[in-house]
mmCIF file of C-alpha atoms in Angstrom:
data_model
loop_
_atom_site.group_PDB
_atom_site.id
_atom_site.type_symbol
_atom_site.label_atom_id
_atom_site.label_comp_id
_atom_site.label_asym_id
_atom_site.label_seq_id
_atom_site.Cartn_x
_atom_site.Cartn_y
_atom_site.Cartn_z
ATOM 1 C CA MET A 142 25.179 -17.364 15.392
ATOM 2 C CA SER A 143 26.747 -15.360 12.563
ATOM 3 C CA GLY A 144 23.707 -16.080 10.372
ATOM 4 C CA VAL A 145 21.468 -14.263 12.847
ATOM 5 C CA GLY A 146 23.438 -11.043 12.421
ATOM 6 C CA ARG A 147 22.990 -11.186 8.673
ATOM 7 C CA LEU A 148 19.241 -11.731 8.888
ATOM 8 C CA GLY A 149 18.402 -8.242 10.197
ATOM 9 C CA PRO A 150 20.048 -6.080 7.499
ATOM 10 C CA ALA A 151 18.777 -8.313 4.701
ATOM 11 C CA THR A 152 15.187 -7.790 5.805
ATOM 12 C CA SER A 153 15.542 -4.061 6.271
ATOM 13 C CA ALA A 154 17.340 -3.682 2.946
ATOM 14 C CA GLY A 155 14.062 -4.514 1.259
ATOM 15 C CA HIS A 156 14.786 -7.756 -0.576
ATOM 16 C CA GLY A 157 11.366 -8.093 -2.119
ATOM 17 C CA PRO A 158 8.387 -5.784 -1.848
ATOM 18 C CA ARG A 159 6.943 -5.159 1.571
ATOM 19 C CA PRO A 160 3.168 -4.956 1.569
ATOM 20 C CA PRO A 161 1.941 -1.394 2.224
ATOM 21 C CA ALA A 162 -0.224 -2.596 5.109
ATOM 22 C CA ALA A 163 2.821 -3.993 6.847
ATOM 23 C CA ALA A 164 4.190 -0.494 7.232
ATOM 24 C CA SER A 165 0.973 0.994 8.603
ATOM 25 C CA ALA A 166 -0.259 -1.885 10.734
ATOM 26 C CA GLY A 167 2.909 -3.487 12.056
ATOM 27 C CA ARG A 168 4.540 -6.490 10.491
ATOM 28 C CA ALA A 169 2.478 -8.356 7.947
ATOM 29 C CA GLY A 170 2.231 -11.576 9.921
ATOM 30 C CA SER A 171 1.896 -9.976 13.325
ATOM 31 C CA PRO A 172 -1.177 -9.886 15.556
ATOM 32 C CA ASP A 173 -1.192 -6.087 15.049
ATOM 33 C CA ALA A 174 -1.791 -6.568 11.333
ATOM 34 C CA LEU A 175 -4.632 -8.996 12.016
ATOM 35 C CA GLU A 176 -6.200 -6.608 14.524
ATOM 36 C CA ALA A 177 -5.873 -3.703 12.069
ATOM 37 C CA LEU A 178 -7.592 -5.802 9.431
ATOM 38 C CA ARG A 179 -10.410 -6.869 11.763
ATOM 39 C CA SER A 180 -11.015 -3.418 13.244
ATOM 40 C CA GLY A 181 -11.188 -1.668 9.890
ATOM 41 C CA ARG A 182 -8.138 0.555 10.478
ATOM 42 C CA ILE A 183 -6.976 -0.471 7.018
ATOM 43 C CA GLN A 184 -9.458 1.206 4.686
ATOM 44 C CA ASP A 185 -7.824 0.774 1.281
ATOM 45 C CA ARG A 186 -9.028 -2.424 -0.421
ATOM 46 C CA VAL A 187 -5.627 -3.122 -1.988
ATOM 47 C CA GLU A 188 -3.934 -2.783 1.405
ATOM 48 C CA ARG A 189 -6.584 -4.998 3.015
ATOM 49 C CA LEU A 190 -6.014 -7.716 0.422
ATOM 50 C CA ARG A 191 -2.218 -7.466 0.695
ATOM 51 C CA THR A 192 -2.400 -7.697 4.484
ATOM 52 C CA ALA A 193 -4.766 -10.673 4.370
ATOM 53 C CA THR A 194 -2.615 -12.581 1.876
ATOM 54 C CA ALA A 195 0.538 -11.776 3.879
ATOM 55 C CA LEU A 196 -1.151 -13.132 7.017
ATOM 56 C CA VAL A 197 -2.089 -16.348 5.215
ATOM 57 C CA GLY A 198 1.465 -16.664 3.866
ATOM 58 C CA SER A 199 2.925 -16.084 7.312
ATOM 59 C CA ALA A 200 0.616 -18.671 8.908
ATOM 60 C CA PHE A 201 1.548 -21.180 6.209
ATOM 61 C CA TYR A 202 5.276 -20.639 6.735
ATOM 62 C CA GLN A 203 4.892 -20.911 10.504
ATOM 63 C CA GLU A 204 3.158 -24.279 10.174
ATOM 64 C CA LEU A 205 5.761 -25.380 7.624
ATOM 65 C CA PHE A 206 8.662 -24.520 9.944
ATOM 66 C CA LYS A 207 6.888 -26.215 12.859
ATOM 67 C CA ALA A 208 6.357 -29.400 10.823
ATOM 68 C CA MET A 209 9.967 -29.351 9.624
ATOM 69 C CA ARG A 210 11.237 -28.941 13.185
ATOM 70 C CA GLU A 211 9.167 -31.939 14.318
ATOM 71 C CA THR A 212 11.065 -34.156 11.859
ATOM 72 C CA VAL A 213 14.378 -33.493 13.620
ATOM 73 C CA PRO A 214 15.095 -36.222 16.190
ATOM 74 C CA GLU A 215 15.244 -35.053 19.792
ATOM 75 C CA GLY A 216 18.025 -35.887 22.155
ATOM 76 C CA GLY A 217 21.695 -35.225 22.031
ATOM 77 C CA LEU A 218 23.920 -33.732 24.689
ATOM 78 C CA ILE A 219 21.559 -31.012 25.839
ATOM 79 C CA ASP A 220 17.772 -31.120 26.060
ATOM 80 C CA GLY A 221 16.333 -27.625 26.337
ATOM 81 C CA GLY A 222 12.946 -28.646 27.702
ATOM 82 C CA LEU A 223 10.176 -26.053 27.865
ATOM 83 C CA GLY A 224 12.572 -23.148 27.291
ATOM 84 C CA GLU A 225 13.765 -24.646 24.028
ATOM 85 C CA ASP A 226 10.179 -25.302 22.930
ATOM 86 C CA ILE A 227 9.185 -21.686 23.592
ATOM 87 C CA PHE A 228 12.282 -20.343 21.859
ATOM 88 C CA SER A 229 11.720 -22.609 18.845
ATOM 89 C CA SER A 230 8.099 -21.514 18.572
ATOM 90 C CA LEU A 231 9.028 -17.819 18.724
ATOM 91 C CA MET A 232 11.834 -18.316 16.235
ATOM 92 C CA ASP A 233 9.484 -20.121 13.831
ATOM 93 C CA GLN A 234 7.008 -17.245 14.152
ATOM 94 C CA GLN A 235 9.700 -14.647 13.423
ATOM 95 C CA LEU A 236 11.074 -16.616 10.472
ATOM 96 C CA ALA A 237 7.539 -16.981 9.103
ATOM 97 C CA GLU A 238 6.943 -13.218 9.314
ATOM 98 C CA VAL A 239 10.274 -12.444 7.651
ATOM 99 C CA SER A 240 9.668 -15.054 4.948
ATOM 100 C CA ALA A 241 6.212 -13.680 4.194
ATOM 101 C CA MET A 242 7.541 -10.110 3.932
ATOM 102 C CA ARG A 243 10.562 -10.962 1.779
ATOM 103 C CA GLU A 244 8.916 -13.049 -0.877
ATOM 104 C CA SER A 245 8.177 -11.377 -4.180
ATOM 105 C CA ARG A 246 6.923 -14.430 -6.081
ATOM 106 C CA GLY A 247 5.827 -16.633 -3.229
ATOM 107 C CA LEU A 248 2.606 -17.735 -1.638
ATOM 108 C CA ALA A 249 1.312 -14.312 -0.540
ATOM 109 C CA SER A 250 1.979 -12.837 -3.986
ATOM 110 C CA ALA A 251 0.279 -15.767 -5.718
ATOM 111 C CA LEU A 252 -2.744 -15.448 -3.436
ATOM 112 C CA TYR A 253 -2.858 -11.696 -4.035
ATOM 113 C CA ARG A 254 -2.765 -12.153 -7.823
ATOM 114 C CA HIS A 255 -5.429 -14.862 -7.631
ATOM 115 C CA PHE A 256 -7.885 -12.825 -5.563
ATOM 116 C CA ALA A 257 -7.048 -9.301 -6.758
ATOM 117 C CA ASP A 258 -9.074 -9.330 -9.976
ATOM 118 C CA ALA A 259 -12.330 -10.491 -8.423
ATOM 119 C CA TYR A 260 -11.883 -8.565 -5.158
ATOM 120 C CA LEU A 261 -10.917 -5.279 -6.766
ATOM 121 C CA ARG A 262 -13.376 -5.665 -9.657
ATOM 122 C CA THR A 263 -16.255 -5.700 -7.151
ATOM 123 C CA ASP A 264 -15.012 -2.342 -5.886
ATOM 124 C CA ALA A 265 -15.074 -0.873 -9.398
ATOM 125 C CA ALA A 266 -18.629 -2.165 -9.913
ATOM 126 C CA GLY A 267 -19.722 -0.403 -6.738
ATOM 127 C CA THR A 268 -20.482 -3.543 -4.748
ATOM 128 C CA GLU A 269 -18.865 -4.874 -1.637
ATOM 129 C CA GLY A 270 -18.177 -8.449 -2.766
ATOM 130 C CA GLY A 271 -17.258 -10.722 0.084
ATOM 131 C CA GLU A 272 -17.702 -8.120 2.823
#
């Protein structure tokens, strides 16, 4: 359990850039960020792209952690049942959100760099490409 205590300060210390949208719309991988993106509360195109790529990164990590957990054999002394399944799912979701926010050269950053030129260039040309 000592690793859990160290997780909180490391994330708040800012290891890696936090997307601007994450500050204004809740955590990057959270349902609040998705709702802010869908509803148009995030107006800035750069923030919209950062939020979208962070959401994709978070979803990827969540599926990755879920798949990794499924490779661990079940059984042992204690079987947690439904409670363990719910806890594991919530923990995977939290780890995915933290992973997506902490990465500076990971999936979300690579996606942002890949889409930024075309997405932001359409804004400079006065068109709404992709919207």
